[in-house]
mmCIF file of C-alpha atoms and ligand atoms in Angstrom:
data_model
loop_
_atom_site.group_PDB
_atom_site.id
_atom_site.type_symbol
_atom_site.label_atom_id
_atom_site.label_comp_id
_atom_site.label_asym_id
_atom_site.label_seq_id
_atom_site.Cartn_x
_atom_site.Cartn_y
_atom_site.Cartn_z
ATOM 1 C CA MET M 15 -114.895 -26.026 9.577
ATOM 2 C CA GLU M 16 -111.616 -24.618 10.908
ATOM 3 C CA GLN M 17 -109.430 -26.787 8.694
ATOM 4 C CA ASP M 18 -111.350 -25.684 5.577
ATOM 5 C CA LYS M 19 -110.883 -22.061 6.563
ATOM 6 C CA GLN M 20 -107.138 -22.627 7.000
ATOM 7 C CA HIS M 21 -106.943 -24.425 3.665
ATOM 8 C CA TRP M 22 -108.646 -21.595 1.776
ATOM 9 C CA ASP M 23 -106.760 -18.825 3.557
ATOM 10 C CA LYS M 24 -103.523 -20.577 2.541
ATOM 11 C CA VAL M 25 -104.675 -20.841 -1.086
ATOM 12 C CA TYR M 26 -105.551 -17.155 -1.235
ATOM 13 C CA SER M 27 -102.270 -16.190 0.489
ATOM 14 C CA GLU M 28 -100.074 -18.225 -1.832
ATOM 15 C CA LYS M 29 -101.733 -18.079 -5.250
ATOM 16 C CA GLN M 30 -102.294 -15.164 -7.564
ATOM 17 C CA PRO M 31 -105.841 -14.776 -8.935
ATOM 18 C CA THR M 32 -104.829 -16.121 -12.351
ATOM 19 C CA GLU M 33 -103.083 -19.148 -10.819
ATOM 20 C CA VAL M 34 -106.294 -20.766 -9.558
ATOM 21 C CA SER M 35 -108.200 -23.150 -11.817
ATOM 22 C CA TRP M 36 -111.572 -21.433 -11.287
ATOM 23 C CA TYR M 37 -110.352 -17.995 -12.446
ATOM 24 C CA GLU M 38 -112.467 -16.217 -15.031
ATOM 25 C CA PRO M 39 -111.925 -12.576 -15.941
ATOM 26 C CA MET M 40 -115.637 -12.168 -16.570
ATOM 27 C CA PRO M 41 -118.270 -14.444 -14.992
ATOM 28 C CA GLU M 42 -120.210 -14.476 -18.235
ATOM 29 C CA ILE M 43 -122.426 -17.503 -17.620
ATOM 30 C CA SER M 44 -123.474 -16.250 -14.190
ATOM 31 C CA LEU M 45 -124.082 -12.716 -15.426
ATOM 32 C CA ASN M 46 -126.224 -13.973 -18.313
ATOM 33 C CA LEU M 47 -128.308 -16.125 -15.976
ATOM 34 C CA ILE M 48 -128.712 -13.244 -13.540
ATOM 35 C CA ASN M 49 -129.762 -11.021 -16.428
ATOM 36 C CA GLU M 50 -132.433 -13.549 -17.416
ATOM 37 C CA CYS M 51 -133.988 -13.218 -13.943
ATOM 38 C CA LYS M 52 -134.857 -9.595 -14.736
ATOM 39 C CA LEU M 53 -134.351 -8.404 -11.171
ATOM 40 C CA GLU M 54 -134.820 -4.872 -9.953
ATOM 41 C CA LYS M 55 -131.525 -3.075 -9.284
ATOM 42 C CA ASP M 56 -132.253 -3.096 -5.545
ATOM 43 C CA ALA M 57 -132.837 -6.865 -5.476
ATOM 44 C CA ALA M 58 -130.963 -8.666 -2.709
ATOM 45 C CA ILE M 59 -128.284 -10.905 -4.274
ATOM 46 C CA ILE M 60 -125.977 -13.246 -2.380
ATOM 47 C CA ASP M 61 -122.871 -14.925 -3.814
ATOM 48 C CA ILE M 62 -121.890 -17.968 -1.771
ATOM 49 C CA GLY M 63 -118.192 -18.840 -1.828
ATOM 50 C CA GLY M 64 -117.643 -15.769 -3.948
ATOM 51 C CA GLY M 65 -113.942 -15.698 -3.106
ATOM 52 C CA ASP M 66 -112.232 -12.894 -4.982
ATOM 53 C CA SER M 67 -114.248 -13.499 -8.146
ATOM 54 C CA PHE M 68 -115.326 -10.562 -10.285
ATOM 55 C CA LEU M 69 -119.050 -11.239 -9.937
ATOM 56 C CA ALA M 70 -119.744 -8.744 -7.128
ATOM 57 C CA GLU M 71 -117.692 -6.103 -8.941
ATOM 58 C CA PHE M 72 -119.638 -6.559 -12.184
ATOM 59 C CA LEU M 73 -122.960 -6.502 -10.331
ATOM 60 C CA VAL M 74 -122.077 -3.243 -8.573
ATOM 61 C CA SER M 75 -120.908 -1.750 -11.864
ATOM 62 C CA LYS M 76 -124.264 -2.734 -13.424
ATOM 63 C CA GLY M 77 -126.049 -0.784 -10.707
ATOM 64 C CA TYR M 78 -127.119 -3.528 -8.301
ATOM 65 C CA THR M 79 -127.241 -1.965 -4.846
ATOM 66 C CA ASP M 80 -127.748 -4.942 -2.522
ATOM 67 C CA VAL M 81 -124.960 -7.457 -3.122
ATOM 68 C CA THR M 82 -123.618 -9.786 -0.414
ATOM 69 C CA VAL M 83 -120.561 -12.024 -0.727
ATOM 70 C CA VAL M 84 -119.989 -14.916 1.668
ATOM 71 C CA ASP M 85 -116.737 -16.837 1.841
ATOM 72 C CA ILE M 86 -115.060 -19.081 4.376
ATOM 73 C CA SER M 87 -111.738 -17.362 3.654
ATOM 74 C CA GLU M 88 -111.045 -13.971 5.149
ATOM 75 C CA LYS M 89 -108.027 -13.666 2.820
ATOM 76 C CA ALA M 90 -110.253 -14.086 -0.248
ATOM 77 C CA ILE M 91 -112.554 -11.343 0.928
ATOM 78 C CA GLU M 92 -109.641 -9.046 1.814
ATOM 79 C CA ARG M 93 -108.283 -9.537 -1.693
ATOM 80 C CA ALA M 94 -111.620 -8.808 -3.375
ATOM 81 C CA LYS M 95 -112.063 -5.693 -1.238
ATOM 82 C CA GLU M 96 -108.581 -4.416 -2.038
ATOM 83 C CA ARG M 97 -109.161 -4.862 -5.754
ATOM 84 C CA MET M 98 -112.503 -3.044 -5.642
ATOM 85 C CA CYS M 99 -111.125 -0.115 -3.575
ATOM 86 C CA GLU M 100 -113.935 2.228 -2.494
ATOM 87 C CA LYS M 101 -116.499 0.243 -4.558
ATOM 88 C CA ALA M 102 -116.056 -2.528 -1.967
ATOM 89 C CA ASP M 103 -118.090 -0.411 0.454
ATOM 90 C CA GLU M 104 -121.130 -1.058 -1.741
ATOM 91 C CA VAL M 105 -120.954 -4.807 -1.017
ATOM 92 C CA THR M 106 -121.770 -6.625 2.217
ATOM 93 C CA TRP M 107 -118.923 -9.034 2.988
ATOM 94 C CA ILE M 108 -119.422 -12.011 5.309
ATOM 95 C CA VAL M 109 -116.699 -14.427 6.389
ATOM 96 C CA ALA M 110 -118.588 -17.636 7.152
ATOM 97 C CA ASP M 111 -118.908 -21.325 6.431
ATOM 98 C CA ALA M 112 -121.852 -21.674 4.044
ATOM 99 C CA ALA M 113 -122.784 -24.909 5.804
ATOM 100 C CA ASP M 114 -123.055 -23.136 9.147
ATOM 101 C CA PHE M 115 -124.208 -19.537 8.979
ATOM 102 C CA ASN M 116 -127.236 -17.319 9.374
ATOM 103 C CA PRO M 117 -127.638 -14.912 6.430
ATOM 104 C CA GLY M 118 -129.836 -12.668 8.580
ATOM 105 C CA LYS M 119 -132.118 -11.629 5.725
ATOM 106 C CA LYS M 120 -133.954 -12.926 2.654
ATOM 107 C CA PHE M 121 -132.616 -12.823 -0.879
ATOM 108 C CA ASP M 122 -134.049 -12.465 -4.378
ATOM 109 C CA LEU M 123 -131.139 -14.400 -5.844
ATOM 110 C CA TRP M 124 -128.710 -16.967 -4.414
ATOM 111 C CA HIS M 125 -125.614 -17.659 -6.544
ATOM 112 C CA ASP M 126 -123.036 -20.364 -5.946
ATOM 113 C CA ARG M 127 -120.264 -21.193 -8.387
ATOM 114 C CA ALA M 128 -117.978 -23.966 -7.199
ATOM 115 C CA ALA M 129 -118.525 -23.721 -3.444
ATOM 116 C CA PHE M 130 -121.406 -26.157 -2.793
ATOM 117 C CA HIS M 131 -119.467 -29.014 -4.377
ATOM 118 C CA PHE M 132 -116.904 -28.849 -1.530
ATOM 119 C CA LEU M 133 -119.595 -29.953 0.921
ATOM 120 C CA THR M 134 -118.906 -33.669 0.791
ATOM 121 C CA GLU M 135 -120.646 -34.611 4.025
ATOM 122 C CA GLU M 136 -124.394 -35.169 4.092
ATOM 123 C CA THR M 137 -124.817 -33.089 7.264
ATOM 124 C CA GLN M 138 -123.052 -30.114 5.613
ATOM 125 C CA ARG M 139 -125.244 -30.347 2.522
ATOM 126 C CA GLU M 140 -128.405 -30.603 4.604
ATOM 127 C CA LYS M 141 -127.497 -27.491 6.603
ATOM 128 C CA TYR M 142 -126.550 -25.555 3.456
ATOM 129 C CA LEU M 143 -129.807 -26.435 1.718
ATOM 130 C CA LYS M 144 -131.884 -25.629 4.817
ATOM 131 C CA THR M 145 -130.246 -22.190 5.035
ATOM 132 C CA LEU M 146 -130.762 -21.621 1.305
ATOM 133 C CA ILE M 147 -134.440 -22.617 1.377
ATOM 134 C CA GLU M 148 -135.109 -20.303 4.322
ATOM 135 C CA ALA M 149 -133.115 -17.405 2.872
ATOM 136 C CA VAL M 150 -134.537 -17.306 -0.664
ATOM 137 C CA LYS M 151 -137.767 -15.343 -1.010
ATOM 138 C CA PRO M 152 -140.804 -16.995 -2.619
ATOM 139 C CA GLY M 153 -140.332 -16.381 -6.347
ATOM 140 C CA GLY M 154 -136.604 -15.828 -5.774
ATOM 141 C CA TYR M 155 -133.888 -17.451 -7.874
ATOM 142 C CA VAL M 156 -131.073 -19.906 -7.225
ATOM 143 C CA LEU M 157 -128.127 -20.344 -9.611
ATOM 144 C CA MET M 158 -125.891 -23.331 -8.852
ATOM 145 C CA SER M 159 -122.661 -24.327 -10.636
ATOM 146 C CA THR M 160 -120.755 -27.429 -9.561
ATOM 147 C CA PHE M 161 -118.404 -29.881 -11.204
ATOM 148 C CA SER M 162 -120.472 -32.279 -13.305
ATOM 149 C CA GLU M 163 -120.347 -36.071 -13.282
ATOM 150 C CA ASN M 164 -117.634 -35.687 -15.957
ATOM 151 C CA GLY M 165 -115.758 -32.965 -14.087
ATOM 152 C CA PRO M 166 -112.678 -33.335 -11.868
ATOM 153 C CA THR M 167 -112.988 -35.303 -8.628
ATOM 154 C CA LYS M 168 -110.855 -32.758 -6.782
ATOM 155 C CA CYS M 169 -110.365 -29.012 -6.766
ATOM 156 C CA SER M 170 -107.597 -27.151 -4.977
ATOM 157 C CA GLY M 171 -106.500 -30.488 -3.470
ATOM 158 C CA LEU M 172 -109.915 -31.129 -1.881
ATOM 159 C CA GLU M 173 -112.406 -33.862 -2.755
ATOM 160 C CA VAL M 174 -115.602 -32.590 -4.340
ATOM 161 C CA GLN M 175 -119.117 -33.937 -4.708
ATOM 162 C CA ARG M 176 -119.970 -33.938 -8.407
ATOM 163 C CA TYR M 177 -123.534 -33.485 -9.707
ATOM 164 C CA SER M 178 -125.221 -34.291 -12.995
ATOM 165 C CA VAL M 179 -127.965 -31.901 -14.119
ATOM 166 C CA GLY M 180 -130.539 -34.506 -13.033
ATOM 167 C CA GLU M 181 -128.979 -34.926 -9.580
ATOM 168 C CA MET M 182 -128.859 -31.188 -9.002
ATOM 169 C CA GLN M 183 -132.445 -30.739 -10.118
ATOM 170 C CA GLU M 184 -133.549 -33.539 -7.825
ATOM 171 C CA LEU M 185 -132.064 -31.680 -4.838
ATOM 172 C CA PHE M 186 -134.166 -28.604 -5.575
ATOM 173 C CA GLN M 187 -137.363 -29.796 -7.226
ATOM 174 C CA GLU M 188 -139.482 -30.001 -4.078
ATOM 175 C CA GLU M 189 -139.162 -26.319 -3.174
ATOM 176 C CA PHE M 190 -138.188 -24.848 -6.547
ATOM 177 C CA ASN M 191 -139.312 -24.861 -10.156
ATOM 178 C CA VAL M 192 -136.539 -25.903 -12.517
ATOM 179 C CA LEU M 193 -135.710 -23.147 -15.006
ATOM 180 C CA SER M 194 -132.638 -24.551 -16.741
ATOM 181 C CA GLY M 195 -129.871 -27.113 -16.510
ATOM 182 C CA LYS M 196 -126.866 -27.542 -18.721
ATOM 183 C CA SER M 197 -123.366 -28.871 -18.966
ATOM 184 C CA VAL M 198 -120.702 -26.216 -19.503
ATOM 185 C CA ASP M 199 -116.954 -26.430 -20.073
ATOM 186 C CA HIS M 200 -114.698 -24.054 -18.176
ATOM 187 C CA THR M 201 -111.182 -23.528 -19.506
ATOM 188 C CA THR M 202 -108.695 -23.048 -16.677
ATOM 189 C CA PRO M 203 -105.794 -20.539 -16.924
ATOM 190 C CA SER M 204 -103.454 -23.494 -17.610
ATOM 191 C CA GLY M 205 -105.608 -24.511 -20.579
ATOM 192 C CA SER M 206 -107.345 -27.621 -19.240
ATOM 193 C CA THR M 207 -111.091 -28.168 -19.365
ATOM 194 C CA GLN M 208 -113.424 -28.672 -16.420
ATOM 195 C CA ASN M 209 -116.999 -29.737 -17.028
ATOM 196 C CA PHE M 210 -119.588 -27.973 -14.871
ATOM 197 C CA THR M 211 -123.279 -28.540 -14.213
ATOM 198 C CA VAL M 212 -125.063 -25.184 -14.231
ATOM 199 C CA CYS M 213 -128.686 -25.040 -13.069
ATOM 200 C CA SER M 214 -131.181 -22.323 -12.323
ATOM 201 C CA PHE M 215 -134.284 -22.551 -10.166
ATOM 202 C CA GLN M 216 -137.143 -20.347 -9.011
ATOM 203 C CA LYS M 217 -138.650 -20.799 -5.566
ATOM 204 C CA LYS M 218 -142.259 -21.883 -5.571
ATOM 205 C CA LYS M 219 -144.653 -19.205 -4.281
HETATM 206 C C1 SAM Q 4 -113.388 -22.849 -6.444
HETATM 207 S S1 SAM Q 4 -113.521 -21.359 -5.564
HETATM 208 C C2 SAM Q 4 -114.764 -20.486 -6.472
HETATM 209 C C3 SAM Q 4 -114.732 -19.008 -6.189
HETATM 210 C C4 SAM Q 4 -115.808 -18.197 -6.930
HETATM 211 N N1 SAM Q 4 -117.153 -18.650 -6.646
HETATM 212 C C5 SAM Q 4 -115.588 -18.206 -8.401
HETATM 213 O O1 SAM Q 4 -116.438 -18.702 -9.146
HETATM 214 O O2 SAM Q 4 -114.550 -17.698 -8.829
HETATM 215 C C6 SAM Q 4 -114.396 -21.896 -4.137
HETATM 216 C C7 SAM Q 4 -114.648 -20.800 -3.140
HETATM 217 O O3 SAM Q 4 -115.514 -21.292 -2.123
HETATM 218 C C8 SAM Q 4 -115.013 -20.919 -0.858
HETATM 219 N N2 SAM Q 4 -115.498 -21.959 0.067
HETATM 220 C C9 SAM Q 4 -115.128 -23.252 0.137
HETATM 221 N N3 SAM Q 4 -115.837 -23.899 1.078
HETATM 222 C C10 SAM Q 4 -116.671 -22.977 1.618
HETATM 223 C C11 SAM Q 4 -117.647 -23.012 2.640
HETATM 224 N N4 SAM Q 4 -117.898 -24.139 3.320
HETATM 225 N N5 SAM Q 4 -118.308 -21.882 2.932
HETATM 226 C C12 SAM Q 4 -118.052 -20.716 2.266
HETATM 227 N N6 SAM Q 4 -117.143 -20.624 1.300
HETATM 228 C C13 SAM Q 4 -116.466 -21.735 0.965
HETATM 229 C C14 SAM Q 4 -113.513 -20.876 -1.021
HETATM 230 O O4 SAM Q 4 -112.857 -20.076 -0.068
HETATM 231 C C15 SAM Q 4 -113.399 -20.326 -2.432
HETATM 232 O O5 SAM Q 4 -113.353 -18.912 -2.423
#
């Protein structure tokens, strides 16, 4: 949605990377989960709402050759590209609304940390999940991190939809096998704690 795009472009124009609550110098939880999937280095990986996080950079540095980052904010993607310099050419960057886009190919792994929870309307969630189900290969993985039922009700001034582990698993269990689900605390740069639900799934074959 246009107003979401404007909101996020403003955030990424006005705030330094370490001034946003979701900042993490190393996406350790995501990297560990990705590691557990034991993917080939040429596996197709997509990071939804990747912003200017370090995930794509770490994946490229680990030798993954097919990494895509999608974000609604062009500014976020510009910032990530600038930071990565020539390494940015090894990533496919897509400016798009995750609730309204066509990924154009199939993926071995779909990662989303703190983007899905901004989809507060049922129609947005339905579209997102339809795209995800179509885009993940049979046997492919999905890693989802959202604010938990004990997490904040807002992020970056926007309302979020919170999920317990059970609620998240219910969304996926028809098409995916549940691999894991846990509650994880994230410490923000200002020192506060945000409780996340982190789940992993594997698409049924
Ligand atoms: C809280 S930040 C998380 C960024 C990153 N995943 C991380 O873990 O550091 C949320 C990100 O989702 C993006 N975003 C929000 N709504 C989106 C949407 N509908 N489609 C795509 N990206 C979206 C924002 O621009 C922002 O970069």
